[in-house]
Amino acid sequence: MVNLSTTIAGVTFPSCFMNAAGALCVTREELEALGKSGAGAIVTKSMTIEARRGNPEPRYHGFVGGSINSMGLPNLGYKAYAELIPQLKRFGKPVIASVAGLGEDDFPAIAELINAADPDLIEVNLSCPNIPGKPQIGYDPEASERLLKRVRPKITVPMGVKLPPYFDPAHHDVMGAVLRRCGVDFLNLINSVGNGLVVDPEREAVVIKPKGGFGGVGGRIIKPVALANVRAFYKFFEGTMPIIGTGGIVEGVDAFEHFLCGASAVQVGTVLVEEGLDVFGRLEAETSAVLSRKGYQSIQECRGRLKEL
Ligand code: ERO
């Protein structure tokens, strides 16, 4: 087996595979199960100030090729996660606290209190697509900069940002400059592709209830969008920014593609929800086989080495 351990912003992960925030990571039981699993880290559900039930069901739908969700931030509230973090750290792998909020003032408040619980890293989620009436902050560079400049001084562990997908190089450049000015330590690319619509032609209906059926699309079909964003930011920062690649990883070769584009670690959402915790063992074995067949001894060796024609 090739060694699949990796490093993000100076923190060592025993395996490069972990859950994406939101996937099987809301409750204490789910987080402890991640601790006992083959995952290389425990990532919490994005947290808000108050506990939330989330949007009405059905709010997740898997289909061939991917998933659509509009969970609406169901979570235990930051206090519960702050209490859990010391226990979760005993599993001997990094704990990443994902911070969200319903307004700009929430983010610095949560960041300060969750930072005090000493997670290994904090991920600031600027890309939740599913709160009715609240646009994704990551699509507003000025709001993103304002918010990150307020959050940055509250955080002493490595601070990352989870971004929505961008679809034009001009947007990568604008956001890249914002991230540089804000002192971000790592990126997580990408959140789900927001506000997609899946239609069931037999029922002539949408498949999830919130927002008239609109929701974040994940899974296999978003891989090219995820890879493009990993690649664009890898190049913007000339390889110096640690990147967690998220989006479209179903098999080991998908993770390899993320590494070639510039990711140092990867997260799985849809495939974890569909397949359960055993997915980590399968992905490790498959990725190890791909790297070994290609003659690579580690992720670092192939990171960013995508050839252009
Ligand atoms: O609806 C959600 O809770 C949600 N779904 C996503 O696909 N991405 C998110 O970032 C998110 C909430 C923060």
PDB file of C-alpha atoms and ligand atoms in Angstrom:
ATOM      1  CA  MET A   1       0.000   0.000   0.000  1.00  0.00           C
ATOM      2  CA  VAL A   2       1.237   3.487  -0.901  1.00  0.00           C
ATOM      3  CA  ASN A   3       1.338   5.837   2.089  1.00  0.00           C
ATOM      4  CA  LEU A   4      -1.762   8.037   1.779  1.00  0.00           C
ATOM      5  CA  SER A   5      -1.035  10.296   4.723  1.00  0.00           C
ATOM      6  CA  THR A   6      -0.946  13.985   3.927  1.00  0.00           C
ATOM      7  CA  THR A   7      -0.450  17.438   5.396  1.00  0.00           C
ATOM      8  CA  ILE A   8      -2.698  20.494   5.250  1.00  0.00           C
ATOM      9  CA  ALA A   9      -1.400  23.780   6.676  1.00  0.00           C
ATOM     10  CA  GLY A  10       1.107  21.940   8.858  1.00  0.00           C
ATOM     11  CA  VAL A  11      -1.419  19.431  10.243  1.00  0.00           C
ATOM     12  CA  THR A  12      -0.787  15.756   9.464  1.00  0.00           C
ATOM     13  CA  PHE A  13      -3.666  13.516   8.388  1.00  0.00           C
ATOM     14  CA  PRO A  14      -3.223   9.730   8.647  1.00  0.00           C
ATOM     15  CA  SER A  15      -5.236   9.360   5.422  1.00  0.00           C
ATOM     16  CA  CYS A  16      -6.087  11.849   2.680  1.00  0.00           C
ATOM     17  CA  PHE A  17      -9.779  10.820   2.680  1.00  0.00           C
ATOM     18  CA  MET A  18     -12.344  12.427   4.952  1.00  0.00           C
ATOM     19  CA  ASN A  19     -16.021  13.240   5.057  1.00  0.00           C
ATOM     20  CA  ALA A  20     -17.266  16.443   3.494  1.00  0.00           C
ATOM     21  CA  ALA A  21     -19.027  18.685   6.015  1.00  0.00           C
ATOM     22  CA  GLY A  22     -22.663  17.667   6.059  1.00  0.00           C
ATOM     23  CA  ALA A  23     -22.149  13.993   5.225  1.00  0.00           C
ATOM     24  CA  LEU A  24     -22.830  11.765   8.269  1.00  0.00           C
ATOM     25  CA  CYS A  25     -21.436  14.329  10.714  1.00  0.00           C
ATOM     26  CA  VAL A  26     -24.293  16.107  12.480  1.00  0.00           C
ATOM     27  CA  THR A  27     -24.772  14.099  15.693  1.00  0.00           C
ATOM     28  CA  ARG A  28     -22.369  12.893  18.367  1.00  0.00           C
ATOM     29  CA  GLU A  29     -22.973   9.308  17.236  1.00  0.00           C
ATOM     30  CA  GLU A  30     -22.142  10.119  13.623  1.00  0.00           C
ATOM     31  CA  LEU A  31     -18.999  12.041  14.579  1.00  0.00           C
ATOM     32  CA  GLU A  32     -17.810   9.216  16.842  1.00  0.00           C
ATOM     33  CA  ALA A  33     -18.454   6.712  14.052  1.00  0.00           C
ATOM     34  CA  LEU A  34     -16.224   8.820  11.790  1.00  0.00           C
ATOM     35  CA  GLY A  35     -13.621   8.705  14.547  1.00  0.00           C
ATOM     36  CA  LYS A  36     -13.707   4.894  14.568  1.00  0.00           C
ATOM     37  CA  SER A  37     -13.804   4.633  10.755  1.00  0.00           C
ATOM     38  CA  GLY A  38     -11.019   4.729   8.183  1.00  0.00           C
ATOM     39  CA  ALA A  39     -11.562   8.472   7.622  1.00  0.00           C
ATOM     40  CA  GLY A  40      -8.377  10.542   7.900  1.00  0.00           C
ATOM     41  CA  ALA A  41     -10.170  13.305   9.834  1.00  0.00           C
ATOM     42  CA  ILE A  42     -13.467  14.154  11.488  1.00  0.00           C
ATOM     43  CA  VAL A  43     -15.223  17.109   9.854  1.00  0.00           C
ATOM     44  CA  THR A  44     -18.239  18.517  11.683  1.00  0.00           C
ATOM     45  CA  LYS A  45     -21.445  19.652  10.063  1.00  0.00           C
ATOM     46  CA  SER A  46     -21.343  23.398   9.482  1.00  0.00           C
ATOM     47  CA  MET A  47     -22.520  24.960  12.716  1.00  0.00           C
ATOM     48  CA  THR A  48     -24.742  27.911  13.524  1.00  0.00           C
ATOM     49  CA  ILE A  49     -25.324  29.724  16.814  1.00  0.00           C
ATOM     50  CA  GLU A  50     -28.583  27.963  17.628  1.00  0.00           C
ATOM     51  CA  ALA A  51     -29.316  24.304  16.966  1.00  0.00           C
ATOM     52  CA  ARG A  52     -31.386  23.872  13.792  1.00  0.00           C
ATOM     53  CA  ARG A  53     -33.712  21.184  12.516  1.00  0.00           C
ATOM     54  CA  GLY A  54     -33.063  22.273   8.925  1.00  0.00           C
ATOM     55  CA  ASN A  55     -35.427  22.387   5.964  1.00  0.00           C
ATOM     56  CA  PRO A  56     -38.533  20.220   5.545  1.00  0.00           C
ATOM     57  CA  GLU A  57     -38.147  16.699   4.101  1.00  0.00           C
ATOM     58  CA  PRO A  58     -37.558  15.232   1.599  1.00  0.00           C
ATOM     59  CA  ARG A  59     -34.361  17.261   1.454  1.00  0.00           C
ATOM     60  CA  TYR A  60     -31.789  14.814   0.023  1.00  0.00           C
ATOM     61  CA  HIS A  61     -32.169  12.747  -3.125  1.00  0.00           C
ATOM     62  CA  GLY A  62     -29.580  10.440  -4.647  1.00  0.00           C
ATOM     63  CA  PHE A  63     -29.736   9.617  -8.347  1.00  0.00           C
ATOM     64  CA  VAL A  64     -27.506   7.897 -10.859  1.00  0.00           C
ATOM     65  CA  GLY A  65     -24.541  10.225 -11.155  1.00  0.00           C
ATOM     66  CA  GLY A  66     -25.010  12.322  -8.064  1.00  0.00           C
ATOM     67  CA  SER A  67     -27.261  13.879  -5.465  1.00  0.00           C
ATOM     68  CA  ILE A  68     -29.242  17.002  -4.751  1.00  0.00           C
ATOM     69  CA  ASN A  69     -29.739  18.365  -1.246  1.00  0.00           C
ATOM     70  CA  SER A  70     -31.352  21.219   0.534  1.00  0.00           C
ATOM     71  CA  MET A  71     -30.695  20.226   4.120  1.00  0.00           C
ATOM     72  CA  GLY A  72     -30.881  23.802   5.423  1.00  0.00           C
ATOM     73  CA  LEU A  73     -28.056  23.538   7.950  1.00  0.00           C
ATOM     74  CA  PRO A  74     -29.446  21.023  10.444  1.00  0.00           C
ATOM     75  CA  ASN A  75     -26.909  21.039  13.285  1.00  0.00           C
ATOM     76  CA  LEU A  76     -26.573  20.866  17.068  1.00  0.00           C
ATOM     77  CA  GLY A  77     -25.465  24.502  17.496  1.00  0.00           C
ATOM     78  CA  TYR A  78     -21.856  25.531  18.107  1.00  0.00           C
ATOM     79  CA  LYS A  79     -21.919  24.965  21.887  1.00  0.00           C
ATOM     80  CA  ALA A  80     -22.613  21.263  21.487  1.00  0.00           C
ATOM     81  CA  TYR A  81     -19.772  20.912  18.977  1.00  0.00           C
ATOM     82  CA  ALA A  82     -17.424  22.909  21.233  1.00  0.00           C
ATOM     83  CA  GLU A  83     -18.130  20.392  24.021  1.00  0.00           C
ATOM     84  CA  LEU A  84     -17.622  17.440  21.706  1.00  0.00           C
ATOM     85  CA  ILE A  85     -14.330  18.503  20.149  1.00  0.00           C
ATOM     86  CA  PRO A  86     -12.012  17.426  23.027  1.00  0.00           C
ATOM     87  CA  GLN A  87     -13.621  13.968  22.976  1.00  0.00           C
ATOM     88  CA  LEU A  88     -13.383  13.709  19.199  1.00  0.00           C
ATOM     89  CA  LYS A  89      -9.683  14.595  19.294  1.00  0.00           C
ATOM     90  CA  ARG A  90      -9.061  11.400  21.291  1.00  0.00           C
ATOM     91  CA  PHE A  91      -9.590   9.381  18.099  1.00  0.00           C
ATOM     92  CA  GLY A  92      -6.088  10.457  17.082  1.00  0.00           C
ATOM     93  CA  LYS A  93      -6.951  12.192  13.815  1.00  0.00           C
ATOM     94  CA  PRO A  94      -7.499  15.869  13.024  1.00  0.00           C
ATOM     95  CA  VAL A  95     -10.854  17.433  13.837  1.00  0.00           C
ATOM     96  CA  ILE A  96     -12.044  20.119  11.443  1.00  0.00           C
ATOM     97  CA  ALA A  97     -14.779  22.410  12.745  1.00  0.00           C
ATOM     98  CA  SER A  98     -16.953  23.825   9.980  1.00  0.00           C
ATOM     99  CA  VAL A  99     -18.318  27.265  10.787  1.00  0.00           C
ATOM    100  CA  ALA A 100     -21.370  28.767   9.106  1.00  0.00           C
ATOM    101  CA  GLY A 101     -23.880  31.374  10.190  1.00  0.00           C
ATOM    102  CA  LEU A 102     -27.159  32.960   9.242  1.00  0.00           C
ATOM    103  CA  GLY A 103     -25.703  36.461   9.172  1.00  0.00           C
ATOM    104  CA  GLU A 104     -22.294  38.106   8.990  1.00  0.00           C
ATOM    105  CA  ASP A 105     -22.143  38.710  12.747  1.00  0.00           C
ATOM    106  CA  ASP A 106     -22.562  35.006  13.503  1.00  0.00           C
ATOM    107  CA  PHE A 107     -19.314  33.919  11.882  1.00  0.00           C
ATOM    108  CA  PRO A 108     -16.825  35.783  14.122  1.00  0.00           C
ATOM    109  CA  ALA A 109     -18.839  34.888  17.230  1.00  0.00           C
ATOM    110  CA  ILE A 110     -18.850  31.168  16.419  1.00  0.00           C
ATOM    111  CA  ALA A 111     -15.243  31.247  15.217  1.00  0.00           C
ATOM    112  CA  GLU A 112     -14.029  32.671  18.524  1.00  0.00           C
ATOM    113  CA  LEU A 113     -15.886  30.145  20.671  1.00  0.00           C
ATOM    114  CA  ILE A 114     -15.149  27.096  18.576  1.00  0.00           C
ATOM    115  CA  ASN A 115     -11.490  28.135  18.329  1.00  0.00           C
ATOM    116  CA  ALA A 116     -11.361  28.025  22.127  1.00  0.00           C
ATOM    117  CA  ALA A 117     -12.318  24.323  21.953  1.00  0.00           C
ATOM    118  CA  ASP A 118      -9.076  23.834  19.975  1.00  0.00           C
ATOM    119  CA  PRO A 119     -10.063  21.883  16.866  1.00  0.00           C
ATOM    120  CA  ASP A 120      -7.073  21.078  14.655  1.00  0.00           C
ATOM    121  CA  LEU A 121      -8.386  23.252  11.839  1.00  0.00           C
ATOM    122  CA  ILE A 122     -11.376  25.495  11.190  1.00  0.00           C
ATOM    123  CA  GLU A 123     -13.185  25.676   7.872  1.00  0.00           C
ATOM    124  CA  VAL A 124     -15.286  28.783   7.241  1.00  0.00           C
ATOM    125  CA  ASN A 125     -18.181  27.860   4.981  1.00  0.00           C
ATOM    126  CA  LEU A 126     -18.930  30.745   2.614  1.00  0.00           C
ATOM    127  CA  SER A 127     -20.984  28.594   0.302  1.00  0.00           C
ATOM    128  CA  CYS A 128     -24.188  27.204   1.780  1.00  0.00           C
ATOM    129  CA  PRO A 129     -26.688  27.291  -1.083  1.00  0.00           C
ATOM    130  CA  ASN A 130     -29.796  26.261   0.804  1.00  0.00           C
ATOM    131  CA  ILE A 131     -30.987  28.900   3.226  1.00  0.00           C
ATOM    132  CA  PRO A 132     -34.047  30.528   1.665  1.00  0.00           C
ATOM    133  CA  GLY A 133     -33.435  34.243   1.136  1.00  0.00           C
ATOM    134  CA  LYS A 134     -29.694  34.082   1.946  1.00  0.00           C
ATOM    135  CA  PRO A 135     -27.381  34.169  -1.052  1.00  0.00           C
ATOM    136  CA  GLN A 136     -24.041  32.347  -0.944  1.00  0.00           C
ATOM    137  CA  ILE A 137     -21.488  34.745   0.559  1.00  0.00           C
ATOM    138  CA  GLY A 138     -18.724  33.314  -1.607  1.00  0.00           C
ATOM    139  CA  TYR A 139     -20.345  34.809  -4.689  1.00  0.00           C
ATOM    140  CA  ASP A 140     -19.975  38.294  -3.203  1.00  0.00           C
ATOM    141  CA  PRO A 141     -16.242  39.101  -2.993  1.00  0.00           C
ATOM    142  CA  GLU A 142     -16.748  42.260  -0.932  1.00  0.00           C
ATOM    143  CA  ALA A 143     -18.919  40.504   1.645  1.00  0.00           C
ATOM    144  CA  SER A 144     -16.446  37.599   1.716  1.00  0.00           C
ATOM    145  CA  GLU A 145     -13.539  39.934   2.403  1.00  0.00           C
ATOM    146  CA  ARG A 146     -15.427  41.850   5.077  1.00  0.00           C
ATOM    147  CA  LEU A 147     -16.405  38.630   6.800  1.00  0.00           C
ATOM    148  CA  LEU A 148     -13.007  36.923   6.565  1.00  0.00           C
ATOM    149  CA  LYS A 149     -11.265  40.009   7.928  1.00  0.00           C
ATOM    150  CA  ARG A 150     -13.534  39.865  10.975  1.00  0.00           C
ATOM    151  CA  VAL A 151     -13.114  36.116  11.441  1.00  0.00           C
ATOM    152  CA  ARG A 152      -9.347  35.907  10.886  1.00  0.00           C
ATOM    153  CA  PRO A 153      -8.263  37.463  14.213  1.00  0.00           C
ATOM    154  CA  LYS A 154     -10.559  35.115  16.155  1.00  0.00           C
ATOM    155  CA  ILE A 155      -8.864  31.967  14.888  1.00  0.00           C
ATOM    156  CA  THR A 156      -5.476  30.684  16.047  1.00  0.00           C
ATOM    157  CA  VAL A 157      -5.569  27.225  14.409  1.00  0.00           C
ATOM    158  CA  PRO A 158      -5.208  26.937  10.607  1.00  0.00           C
ATOM    159  CA  MET A 159      -8.170  28.692   8.986  1.00  0.00           C
ATOM    160  CA  GLY A 160      -9.585  27.462   5.696  1.00  0.00           C
ATOM    161  CA  VAL A 161     -12.430  28.610   3.506  1.00  0.00           C
ATOM    162  CA  LYS A 162     -14.957  26.418   1.749  1.00  0.00           C
ATOM    163  CA  LEU A 163     -15.962  28.049  -1.496  1.00  0.00           C
ATOM    164  CA  PRO A 164     -18.716  27.585  -4.006  1.00  0.00           C
ATOM    165  CA  PRO A 165     -17.735  26.668  -7.562  1.00  0.00           C
ATOM    166  CA  TYR A 166     -16.768  29.546  -9.836  1.00  0.00           C
ATOM    167  CA  PHE A 167     -17.282  29.311 -13.549  1.00  0.00           C
ATOM    168  CA  ASP A 168     -15.088  32.049 -14.959  1.00  0.00           C
ATOM    169  CA  PRO A 169     -11.373  32.807 -14.563  1.00  0.00           C
ATOM    170  CA  ALA A 170     -12.226  36.407 -13.642  1.00  0.00           C
ATOM    171  CA  HIS A 171     -14.015  35.107 -10.550  1.00  0.00           C
ATOM    172  CA  HIS A 172     -11.090  32.870  -9.565  1.00  0.00           C
ATOM    173  CA  ASP A 173      -8.787  35.887  -9.803  1.00  0.00           C
ATOM    174  CA  VAL A 174     -11.044  38.183  -7.777  1.00  0.00           C
ATOM    175  CA  MET A 175     -11.579  35.593  -5.034  1.00  0.00           C
ATOM    176  CA  GLY A 176      -7.929  34.560  -5.079  1.00  0.00           C
ATOM    177  CA  ALA A 177      -6.930  38.155  -4.353  1.00  0.00           C
ATOM    178  CA  VAL A 178      -9.500  38.348  -1.524  1.00  0.00           C
ATOM    179  CA  LEU A 179      -8.174  35.138   0.036  1.00  0.00           C
ATOM    180  CA  ARG A 180      -4.612  36.386  -0.203  1.00  0.00           C
ATOM    181  CA  ARG A 181      -5.495  39.654   1.535  1.00  0.00           C
ATOM    182  CA  CYS A 182      -7.355  37.791   4.299  1.00  0.00           C
ATOM    183  CA  GLY A 183      -4.563  35.416   5.297  1.00  0.00           C
ATOM    184  CA  VAL A 184      -6.359  32.163   4.548  1.00  0.00           C
ATOM    185  CA  ASP A 185      -4.339  29.015   5.381  1.00  0.00           C
ATOM    186  CA  PHE A 186      -6.107  26.447   3.196  1.00  0.00           C
ATOM    187  CA  LEU A 187      -9.022  26.049   0.792  1.00  0.00           C
ATOM    188  CA  ASN A 188     -11.751  23.475   0.422  1.00  0.00           C
ATOM    189  CA  LEU A 189     -13.014  23.300  -3.179  1.00  0.00           C
ATOM    190  CA  ILE A 190     -15.900  22.938  -3.857  1.00  0.00           C
ATOM    191  CA  ASN A 191     -19.212  23.011  -2.043  1.00  0.00           C
ATOM    192  CA  SER A 192     -22.166  21.593  -3.927  1.00  0.00           C
ATOM    193  CA  VAL A 193     -23.148  23.252  -7.210  1.00  0.00           C
ATOM    194  CA  GLY A 194     -25.898  25.454  -5.841  1.00  0.00           C
ATOM    195  CA  ASN A 195     -29.468  25.723  -6.958  1.00  0.00           C
ATOM    196  CA  GLY A 196     -29.626  22.903  -9.428  1.00  0.00           C
ATOM    197  CA  LEU A 197     -32.953  21.246 -10.190  1.00  0.00           C
ATOM    198  CA  VAL A 198     -33.592  17.512 -10.537  1.00  0.00           C
ATOM    199  CA  VAL A 199     -36.872  16.463 -12.138  1.00  0.00           C
ATOM    200  CA  ASP A 200     -38.689  13.139 -11.827  1.00  0.00           C
ATOM    201  CA  PRO A 201     -40.416  12.829 -15.216  1.00  0.00           C
ATOM    202  CA  GLU A 202     -42.741  10.003 -14.105  1.00  0.00           C
ATOM    203  CA  ARG A 203     -44.160  11.992 -11.233  1.00  0.00           C
ATOM    204  CA  GLU A 204     -43.717  15.211 -13.210  1.00  0.00           C
ATOM    205  CA  ALA A 205     -42.342  16.651 -10.005  1.00  0.00           C
ATOM    206  CA  VAL A 206     -39.287  17.931  -8.234  1.00  0.00           C
ATOM    207  CA  VAL A 207     -37.494  15.469  -5.927  1.00  0.00           C
ATOM    208  CA  ILE A 208     -36.864  17.593  -2.831  1.00  0.00           C
ATOM    209  CA  LYS A 209     -39.291  19.823  -0.987  1.00  0.00           C
ATOM    210  CA  PRO A 210     -37.443  23.047   0.003  1.00  0.00           C
ATOM    211  CA  LYS A 211     -37.120  26.019  -2.330  1.00  0.00           C
ATOM    212  CA  GLY A 212     -39.389  24.562  -5.002  1.00  0.00           C
ATOM    213  CA  GLY A 213     -36.971  21.681  -5.579  1.00  0.00           C
ATOM    214  CA  PHE A 214     -33.796  23.747  -6.051  1.00  0.00           C
ATOM    215  CA  GLY A 215     -30.762  22.436  -4.200  1.00  0.00           C
ATOM    216  CA  GLY A 216     -27.020  21.821  -4.122  1.00  0.00           C
ATOM    217  CA  VAL A 217     -25.849  19.204  -6.600  1.00  0.00           C
ATOM    218  CA  GLY A 218     -23.021  16.858  -5.648  1.00  0.00           C
ATOM    219  CA  GLY A 219     -21.494  13.560  -6.664  1.00  0.00           C
ATOM    220  CA  ARG A 220     -20.008  12.164  -9.849  1.00  0.00           C
ATOM    221  CA  ILE A 221     -21.494  14.719 -12.229  1.00  0.00           C
ATOM    222  CA  ILE A 222     -19.787  17.714 -10.589  1.00  0.00           C
ATOM    223  CA  LYS A 223     -16.249  16.336 -10.853  1.00  0.00           C
ATOM    224  CA  PRO A 224     -15.138  18.516 -13.811  1.00  0.00           C
ATOM    225  CA  VAL A 225     -16.344  21.638 -12.007  1.00  0.00           C
ATOM    226  CA  ALA A 226     -14.522  20.626  -8.827  1.00  0.00           C
ATOM    227  CA  LEU A 227     -11.311  19.785 -10.683  1.00  0.00           C
ATOM    228  CA  ALA A 228     -11.412  23.112 -12.527  1.00  0.00           C
ATOM    229  CA  ASN A 229     -11.686  25.033  -9.270  1.00  0.00           C
ATOM    230  CA  VAL A 230      -8.909  23.047  -7.597  1.00  0.00           C
ATOM    231  CA  ARG A 231      -6.699  23.646 -10.624  1.00  0.00           C
ATOM    232  CA  ALA A 232      -7.508  27.340 -10.968  1.00  0.00           C
ATOM    233  CA  PHE A 233      -6.729  28.124  -7.317  1.00  0.00           C
ATOM    234  CA  TYR A 234      -3.671  25.863  -7.302  1.00  0.00           C
ATOM    235  CA  LYS A 235      -2.312  27.927 -10.180  1.00  0.00           C
ATOM    236  CA  PHE A 236      -3.395  31.257  -8.725  1.00  0.00           C
ATOM    237  CA  PHE A 237      -1.385  30.541  -5.575  1.00  0.00           C
ATOM    238  CA  GLU A 238       1.436  28.876  -7.539  1.00  0.00           C
ATOM    239  CA  GLY A 239       1.119  25.691  -5.529  1.00  0.00           C
ATOM    240  CA  THR A 240       1.615  27.367  -2.157  1.00  0.00           C
ATOM    241  CA  MET A 241      -1.998  27.112  -0.937  1.00  0.00           C
ATOM    242  CA  PRO A 242      -3.013  23.761   0.608  1.00  0.00           C
ATOM    243  CA  ILE A 243      -6.208  22.555  -1.047  1.00  0.00           C
ATOM    244  CA  ILE A 244      -8.781  19.960  -0.009  1.00  0.00           C
ATOM    245  CA  GLY A 245     -10.504  18.744  -3.170  1.00  0.00           C
ATOM    246  CA  THR A 246     -14.187  17.971  -2.815  1.00  0.00           C
ATOM    247  CA  GLY A 247     -16.575  16.990  -5.571  1.00  0.00           C
ATOM    248  CA  GLY A 248     -17.157  13.960  -7.716  1.00  0.00           C
ATOM    249  CA  ILE A 249     -14.952  11.456  -5.935  1.00  0.00           C
ATOM    250  CA  VAL A 250     -16.506   8.025  -6.349  1.00  0.00           C
ATOM    251  CA  GLU A 251     -13.470   5.884  -7.120  1.00  0.00           C
ATOM    252  CA  GLY A 252      -9.771   6.061  -6.288  1.00  0.00           C
ATOM    253  CA  VAL A 253      -8.907   7.423  -9.721  1.00  0.00           C
ATOM    254  CA  ASP A 254     -11.112  10.453  -9.035  1.00  0.00           C
ATOM    255  CA  ALA A 255      -8.974  11.290  -6.004  1.00  0.00           C
ATOM    256  CA  PHE A 256      -5.849  10.864  -8.163  1.00  0.00           C
ATOM    257  CA  GLU A 257      -7.277  13.420 -10.616  1.00  0.00           C
ATOM    258  CA  HIS A 258      -7.832  15.855  -7.733  1.00  0.00           C
ATOM    259  CA  PHE A 259      -4.202  15.394  -6.650  1.00  0.00           C
ATOM    260  CA  LEU A 260      -2.949  16.002 -10.196  1.00  0.00           C
ATOM    261  CA  CYS A 261      -4.950  19.242 -10.262  1.00  0.00           C
ATOM    262  CA  GLY A 262      -3.409  20.367  -6.984  1.00  0.00           C
ATOM    263  CA  ALA A 263      -5.328  18.912  -4.031  1.00  0.00           C
ATOM    264  CA  SER A 264      -3.417  17.511  -1.049  1.00  0.00           C
ATOM    265  CA  ALA A 265      -6.432  15.801   0.528  1.00  0.00           C
ATOM    266  CA  VAL A 266      -9.972  14.993  -0.567  1.00  0.00           C
ATOM    267  CA  GLN A 267     -13.442  14.870   0.930  1.00  0.00           C
ATOM    268  CA  VAL A 268     -16.422  12.724   0.037  1.00  0.00           C
ATOM    269  CA  GLY A 269     -20.066  13.649   0.455  1.00  0.00           C
ATOM    270  CA  THR A 270     -22.502  11.874  -1.841  1.00  0.00           C
ATOM    271  CA  VAL A 271     -20.576   8.592  -2.049  1.00  0.00           C
ATOM    272  CA  LEU A 272     -20.246   8.502   1.745  1.00  0.00           C
ATOM    273  CA  VAL A 273     -23.968   9.017   2.227  1.00  0.00           C
ATOM    274  CA  GLU A 274     -24.776   6.383  -0.407  1.00  0.00           C
ATOM    275  CA  GLU A 275     -22.202   3.770   0.616  1.00  0.00           C
ATOM    276  CA  GLY A 276     -21.532   4.359   4.312  1.00  0.00           C
ATOM    277  CA  LEU A 277     -18.281   4.398   6.273  1.00  0.00           C
ATOM    278  CA  ASP A 278     -16.749   1.413   4.476  1.00  0.00           C
ATOM    279  CA  VAL A 279     -16.188   3.723   1.524  1.00  0.00           C
ATOM    280  CA  PHE A 280     -12.972   4.975   3.148  1.00  0.00           C
ATOM    281  CA  GLY A 281     -11.306   1.547   3.008  1.00  0.00           C
ATOM    282  CA  ARG A 282     -12.380   1.019  -0.594  1.00  0.00           C
ATOM    283  CA  LEU A 283     -11.148   4.444  -1.720  1.00  0.00           C
ATOM    284  CA  GLU A 284      -7.815   3.988   0.054  1.00  0.00           C
ATOM    285  CA  ALA A 285      -7.218   0.632  -1.594  1.00  0.00           C
ATOM    286  CA  GLU A 286      -8.184   1.948  -5.033  1.00  0.00           C
ATOM    287  CA  THR A 287      -6.119   5.131  -4.741  1.00  0.00           C
ATOM    288  CA  SER A 288      -3.139   3.238  -3.459  1.00  0.00           C
ATOM    289  CA  ALA A 289      -3.377   0.898  -6.461  1.00  0.00           C
ATOM    290  CA  VAL A 290      -3.590   3.815  -8.912  1.00  0.00           C
ATOM    291  CA  LEU A 291      -0.610   5.649  -7.381  1.00  0.00           C
ATOM    292  CA  SER A 292       1.446   2.494  -7.276  1.00  0.00           C
ATOM    293  CA  ARG A 293       0.630   1.637 -10.926  1.00  0.00           C
ATOM    294  CA  LYS A 294       1.657   5.172 -11.930  1.00  0.00           C
ATOM    295  CA  GLY A 295       4.910   4.913  -9.968  1.00  0.00           C
ATOM    296  CA  TYR A 296       4.114   7.466  -7.260  1.00  0.00           C
ATOM    297  CA  GLN A 297       5.094   6.799  -3.636  1.00  0.00           C
ATOM    298  CA  SER A 298       3.008   9.590  -2.108  1.00  0.00           C
ATOM    299  CA  ILE A 299       0.380  12.237  -2.807  1.00  0.00           C
ATOM    300  CA  GLN A 300       2.989  14.977  -2.589  1.00  0.00           C
ATOM    301  CA  GLU A 301       4.844  13.417  -5.524  1.00  0.00           C
ATOM    302  CA  CYS A 302       1.914  13.763  -7.927  1.00  0.00           C
ATOM    303  CA  ARG A 303       0.308  16.881  -6.516  1.00  0.00           C
ATOM    304  CA  GLY A 304      -0.255  19.542  -9.158  1.00  0.00           C
ATOM    305  CA  ARG A 305       1.547  17.582 -11.887  1.00  0.00           C
ATOM    306  CA  LEU A 306      -1.261  17.811 -14.414  1.00  0.00           C
ATOM    307  CA  LYS A 307       0.178  18.179 -17.908  1.00  0.00           C
ATOM    308  CA  GLU A 308      -1.171  20.815 -20.255  1.00  0.00           C
ATOM    309  CA  LEU A 309      -1.150  20.274 -23.997  1.00  0.00           C
TER     310      LEU A 309
HETATM  311  O1  ERO B   1     -28.205  22.487   3.137  1.00  0.00           O
HETATM  312  C1  ERO B   1     -27.146  22.377   3.767  1.00  0.00           C
HETATM  313  O2  ERO B   1     -27.113  22.211   5.005  1.00  0.00           O
HETATM  314  C2  ERO B   1     -25.909  22.493   2.978  1.00  0.00           C
HETATM  315  N1  ERO B   1     -25.833  21.771   1.838  1.00  0.00           N
HETATM  316  C3  ERO B   1     -24.761  21.871   0.989  1.00  0.00           C
HETATM  317  O3  ERO B   1     -24.722  21.227  -0.051  1.00  0.00           O
HETATM  318  N2  ERO B   1     -23.737  22.660   1.341  1.00  0.00           N
HETATM  319  C4  ERO B   1     -23.748  23.397   2.479  1.00  0.00           C
HETATM  320  O4  ERO B   1     -22.765  24.118   2.713  1.00  0.00           O
HETATM  321  C5  ERO B   1     -24.887  23.323   3.341  1.00  0.00           C
HETATM  322  C6  ERO B   1     -24.964  24.095   4.559  1.00  0.00           C
HETATM  323  C7  ERO B   1     -24.038  24.796   5.112  1.00  0.00           C
END
